[in-house]
């Protein structure tokens, strides 16, 4: 929990709802970059089925590595959660990773892909940052978690209704734009909204957005 007397706080505690929720402030501060997330050519091409198979293969192997690292991050975050409600929310996120990893493994087997290849430097950096954020405390780390999951939900939900039913990637789009995933992201938002943002948590959210864009840029272009 953040000390109310911490000089790094942005604004004051939102007891009277005179300030917007923390998550609203986070998103508002990233308005332009967030639109780039929603309109990223990788997401658009996945939805309309025009994404080359080799590009999807690259994303599949990279994201599998990321999810494994993400699981370790969630486990570490669960250890510092401040109460049972927060632990329950994180436990739900951890449980959802098992079928998600299985989905990756089925698709990789069908495509003849090895999931043990070396990850890119941007992926290694992003994955390492997740775990490093835990050392900065609960507020920073849960803000990072919210940023990762909100970016994925918003991006895939933005193309859900115009997804070509024949796209071979429909299962993946459905997974991250489902009502169940939306509800989980809302529960994470409620955890973040307990406290006003700090300079450290604002910086952390900015890093997540930049990492997300860099990750998708890499898997889309291969550069």
CSV table of C-alpha atoms in Angstrom, one decimal:
chain,number,residue,atom,x,y,z
A,1,UNK,CA,0.0,0.0,0.0
A,2,UNK,CA,1.2,3.5,-0.7
A,3,UNK,CA,1.9,5.9,2.2
A,4,UNK,CA,-0.6,8.8,2.0
A,5,UNK,CA,2.2,11.1,3.0
A,6,UNK,CA,4.4,9.9,0.1
A,7,UNK,CA,5.5,13.0,-1.8
A,8,UNK,CA,5.6,11.0,-5.1
A,9,UNK,CA,1.8,10.7,-5.1
A,10,UNK,CA,0.0,12.3,-8.1
A,11,UNK,CA,-2.9,14.1,-6.6
A,12,UNK,CA,-4.8,13.1,-3.5
A,13,UNK,CA,-6.6,10.0,-2.4
A,14,UNK,CA,-9.9,9.5,-4.3
A,15,UNK,CA,-12.3,9.2,-1.4
A,16,UNK,CA,-14.9,11.7,-2.7
A,17,UNK,CA,-14.6,10.5,-6.4
A,18,UNK,CA,-13.5,14.1,-7.4
A,19,UNK,CA,-10.6,12.6,-9.3
A,20,UNK,CA,-10.9,10.0,-12.0
A,21,UNK,CA,-10.0,6.5,-11.2
A,22,UNK,CA,-6.3,5.6,-11.3
A,23,UNK,CA,-6.8,3.3,-14.4
A,24,UNK,CA,-8.6,6.1,-16.2
A,25,UNK,CA,-5.6,8.4,-15.5
A,26,UNK,CA,-3.2,5.8,-16.7
A,27,UNK,CA,-5.1,5.3,-20.0
A,28,UNK,CA,-5.7,9.0,-20.5
A,29,UNK,CA,-1.9,9.6,-20.2
A,30,UNK,CA,-1.3,7.0,-23.0
A,31,UNK,CA,-4.1,8.0,-25.3
A,32,UNK,CA,-2.1,8.3,-28.5
A,33,UNK,CA,0.0,5.2,-27.9
A,34,UNK,CA,-3.1,3.2,-26.9
A,35,UNK,CA,-4.6,4.0,-30.3
A,36,UNK,CA,-1.4,2.6,-31.9
A,37,UNK,CA,-1.9,-0.6,-29.9
A,38,UNK,CA,-5.5,-0.9,-31.1
A,39,UNK,CA,-4.6,-0.3,-34.7
A,40,UNK,CA,-1.4,-2.3,-34.8
A,41,UNK,CA,-1.0,-3.9,-38.3
A,42,UNK,CA,-0.3,-7.3,-36.6
A,43,UNK,CA,-3.7,-7.3,-34.9
A,44,UNK,CA,-5.5,-6.1,-38.0
A,45,UNK,CA,-3.9,-8.7,-40.3
A,46,UNK,CA,-4.6,-11.5,-37.8
A,47,UNK,CA,-8.2,-10.6,-37.7
A,48,UNK,CA,-8.7,-10.4,-41.5
A,49,UNK,CA,-6.7,-13.5,-42.1
A,50,UNK,CA,-4.0,-11.7,-44.2
A,51,UNK,CA,-1.2,-12.3,-41.7
A,52,UNK,CA,1.5,-14.5,-43.3
A,53,UNK,CA,1.8,-17.9,-41.7
A,54,UNK,CA,5.5,-17.3,-41.0
A,55,UNK,CA,4.7,-14.1,-39.1
A,56,UNK,CA,2.1,-15.9,-37.0
A,57,UNK,CA,4.6,-18.7,-36.3
A,58,UNK,CA,7.1,-16.1,-35.1
A,59,UNK,CA,4.5,-14.6,-32.8
A,60,UNK,CA,3.5,-18.0,-31.5
A,61,UNK,CA,6.9,-19.0,-30.4
A,62,UNK,CA,7.7,-15.6,-28.9
A,63,UNK,CA,4.4,-15.3,-27.0
A,64,UNK,CA,4.8,-18.8,-25.6
A,65,UNK,CA,8.1,-17.7,-24.0
A,66,UNK,CA,6.4,-14.6,-22.8
A,67,UNK,CA,3.5,-16.4,-21.2
A,68,UNK,CA,5.9,-18.7,-19.4
A,69,UNK,CA,7.7,-15.7,-18.0
A,70,UNK,CA,4.4,-14.0,-17.3
A,71,UNK,CA,3.4,-17.0,-15.1
A,72,UNK,CA,6.5,-16.6,-13.0
A,73,UNK,CA,5.6,-12.9,-12.7
A,74,UNK,CA,2.1,-13.7,-11.5
A,75,UNK,CA,3.4,-16.2,-9.0
A,76,UNK,CA,5.8,-13.6,-7.6
A,77,UNK,CA,3.1,-11.0,-7.5
A,78,UNK,CA,0.8,-13.4,-5.7
A,79,UNK,CA,3.4,-13.6,-2.9
A,80,UNK,CA,3.3,-9.9,-2.2
A,81,UNK,CA,-0.5,-9.4,-2.7
A,82,UNK,CA,-1.9,-7.3,0.2
A,83,UNK,CA,-5.0,-9.3,1.0
A,84,UNK,CA,-7.2,-12.4,0.1
A,85,UNK,CA,-9.2,-10.5,-2.5
A,86,UNK,CA,-6.1,-9.6,-4.4
A,87,UNK,CA,-4.7,-13.1,-4.1
A,88,UNK,CA,-8.0,-14.6,-5.4
A,89,UNK,CA,-7.9,-12.3,-8.5
A,90,UNK,CA,-4.3,-13.3,-9.2
A,91,UNK,CA,-5.1,-17.0,-8.6
A,92,UNK,CA,-7.8,-16.8,-11.3
A,93,UNK,CA,-5.2,-15.3,-13.7
A,94,UNK,CA,-2.8,-18.1,-12.9
A,95,UNK,CA,-5.4,-20.8,-13.5
A,96,UNK,CA,-6.3,-19.3,-16.9
A,97,UNK,CA,-2.7,-19.7,-18.1
A,98,UNK,CA,-2.8,-23.5,-18.2
A,99,UNK,CA,-5.4,-23.8,-21.0
A,100,UNK,CA,-3.7,-20.8,-22.7
A,101,UNK,CA,-0.4,-22.6,-22.8
A,102,UNK,CA,-2.1,-25.8,-24.0
A,103,UNK,CA,-3.6,-23.8,-26.9
A,104,UNK,CA,-0.2,-22.6,-27.9
A,105,UNK,CA,1.2,-26.1,-27.7
A,106,UNK,CA,-1.6,-27.6,-29.8
A,107,UNK,CA,-1.1,-24.9,-32.5
A,108,UNK,CA,2.7,-25.3,-32.4
A,109,UNK,CA,2.4,-29.1,-32.8
A,110,UNK,CA,0.0,-28.6,-35.8
A,111,UNK,CA,2.5,-26.2,-37.4
A,112,UNK,CA,5.6,-28.3,-36.7
A,113,UNK,CA,7.1,-25.6,-34.5
A,114,UNK,CA,9.6,-25.9,-31.7
A,115,UNK,CA,8.6,-23.8,-28.7
A,116,UNK,CA,12.1,-24.0,-27.2
A,117,UNK,CA,13.8,-21.5,-29.4
A,118,UNK,CA,15.7,-18.5,-28.1
A,119,UNK,CA,13.4,-15.5,-27.5
A,120,UNK,CA,14.2,-12.1,-29.1
A,121,UNK,CA,15.9,-9.4,-27.1
A,122,UNK,CA,12.8,-7.3,-26.9
A,123,UNK,CA,10.9,-10.3,-25.5
A,124,UNK,CA,13.7,-11.0,-23.0
A,125,UNK,CA,13.7,-7.4,-22.0
A,126,UNK,CA,9.9,-7.3,-21.6
A,127,UNK,CA,9.8,-10.6,-19.6
A,128,UNK,CA,12.7,-9.4,-17.4
A,129,UNK,CA,10.9,-6.2,-16.7
A,130,UNK,CA,7.8,-8.0,-15.4
A,131,UNK,CA,9.8,-9.8,-12.7
A,132,UNK,CA,11.8,-6.6,-11.9
A,133,UNK,CA,8.6,-4.7,-11.3
A,134,UNK,CA,7.8,-6.9,-8.3
A,135,UNK,CA,10.8,-5.5,-6.5
A,136,UNK,CA,9.2,-2.1,-6.8
A,137,UNK,CA,6.3,-3.1,-4.7
A,138,UNK,CA,2.6,-4.0,-5.1
A,139,UNK,CA,1.3,-0.9,-6.7
A,140,UNK,CA,3.9,-0.8,-9.4
A,141,UNK,CA,3.7,-4.5,-10.1
A,142,UNK,CA,-0.1,-4.7,-10.2
A,143,UNK,CA,-0.1,-1.6,-12.5
A,144,UNK,CA,2.2,-3.5,-14.8
A,145,UNK,CA,-0.1,-6.5,-14.7
A,146,UNK,CA,-3.1,-4.4,-15.5
A,147,UNK,CA,-1.3,-2.7,-18.4
A,148,UNK,CA,-0.3,-6.0,-20.0
A,149,UNK,CA,-3.8,-7.6,-19.7
A,150,UNK,CA,-5.7,-4.4,-20.6
A,151,UNK,CA,-3.6,-3.9,-23.8
A,152,UNK,CA,-4.3,-7.5,-24.9
A,153,UNK,CA,-8.0,-7.3,-24.2
A,154,UNK,CA,-8.5,-3.9,-25.9
A,155,UNK,CA,-6.4,-4.8,-28.9
A,156,UNK,CA,-8.2,-8.1,-29.6
A,157,UNK,CA,-11.6,-6.8,-28.7
A,158,UNK,CA,-11.2,-4.0,-31.1
A,159,UNK,CA,-11.1,-6.5,-34.0
A,160,UNK,CA,-13.4,-9.2,-32.6
A,161,UNK,CA,-16.5,-8.1,-34.4
A,162,UNK,CA,-14.9,-7.7,-37.7
A,163,UNK,CA,-12.8,-10.9,-37.6
A,164,UNK,CA,-13.1,-13.0,-40.7
A,165,UNK,CA,-14.8,-16.3,-39.7
A,166,UNK,CA,-12.3,-18.1,-42.0
A,167,UNK,CA,-9.2,-16.7,-40.4
A,168,UNK,CA,-7.0,-19.5,-39.0
A,169,UNK,CA,-6.3,-17.3,-36.0
A,170,UNK,CA,-9.9,-17.0,-34.7
A,171,UNK,CA,-9.3,-19.1,-31.6
A,172,UNK,CA,-6.6,-16.7,-30.4
A,173,UNK,CA,-8.7,-13.6,-31.0
A,174,UNK,CA,-11.6,-15.2,-29.1
A,175,UNK,CA,-9.4,-16.1,-26.2
A,176,UNK,CA,-8.3,-12.6,-25.4
A,177,UNK,CA,-11.6,-10.8,-26.3
A,178,UNK,CA,-14.0,-13.1,-24.3
A,179,UNK,CA,-16.4,-11.8,-21.6
A,180,UNK,CA,-14.5,-13.9,-19.1
A,181,UNK,CA,-11.2,-12.2,-19.9
A,182,UNK,CA,-12.9,-8.8,-19.9
A,183,UNK,CA,-14.2,-9.5,-16.4
A,184,UNK,CA,-10.7,-10.5,-15.2
A,185,UNK,CA,-9.3,-7.2,-16.6
A,186,UNK,CA,-12.1,-5.4,-14.7
A,187,UNK,CA,-11.1,-7.1,-11.5
A,188,UNK,CA,-7.5,-6.1,-12.0
A,189,UNK,CA,-8.6,-2.5,-12.6
A,190,UNK,CA,-10.4,-2.5,-9.3
A,191,UNK,CA,-7.2,-3.5,-7.6
A,192,UNK,CA,-5.2,-0.7,-9.2
A,193,UNK,CA,-8.0,1.8,-8.5
A,194,UNK,CA,-7.6,1.3,-4.7
A,195,UNK,CA,-4.7,3.8,-4.7
A,196,UNK,CA,-3.9,7.0,-6.7
A,197,UNK,CA,-1.0,6.6,-9.1
A,198,UNK,CA,2.5,7.5,-8.2
A,199,UNK,CA,5.3,8.6,-10.5
A,200,UNK,CA,6.7,5.1,-10.3
A,201,UNK,CA,3.4,3.5,-11.3
A,202,UNK,CA,2.9,6.0,-14.2
A,203,UNK,CA,6.4,5.2,-15.4
A,204,UNK,CA,5.7,1.5,-15.2
A,205,UNK,CA,2.5,1.8,-17.2
A,206,UNK,CA,4.4,3.8,-19.8
A,207,UNK,CA,7.0,1.1,-20.1
A,208,UNK,CA,4.4,-1.6,-20.6
A,209,UNK,CA,2.8,0.3,-23.4
A,210,UNK,CA,6.2,0.8,-25.1
A,211,UNK,CA,7.1,-2.8,-24.6
A,212,UNK,CA,3.8,-4.0,-26.1
A,213,UNK,CA,4.3,-1.9,-29.2
A,214,UNK,CA,7.9,-3.0,-29.5
A,215,UNK,CA,7.0,-6.6,-29.1
A,216,UNK,CA,4.3,-6.5,-31.8
A,217,UNK,CA,6.6,-4.5,-34.1
A,218,UNK,CA,9.2,-7.2,-33.8
A,219,UNK,CA,6.9,-10.2,-34.4
A,220,UNK,CA,5.2,-8.4,-37.3
A,221,UNK,CA,8.4,-7.3,-39.1
A,222,UNK,CA,10.9,-9.8,-37.8
A,223,UNK,CA,13.4,-7.1,-37.3
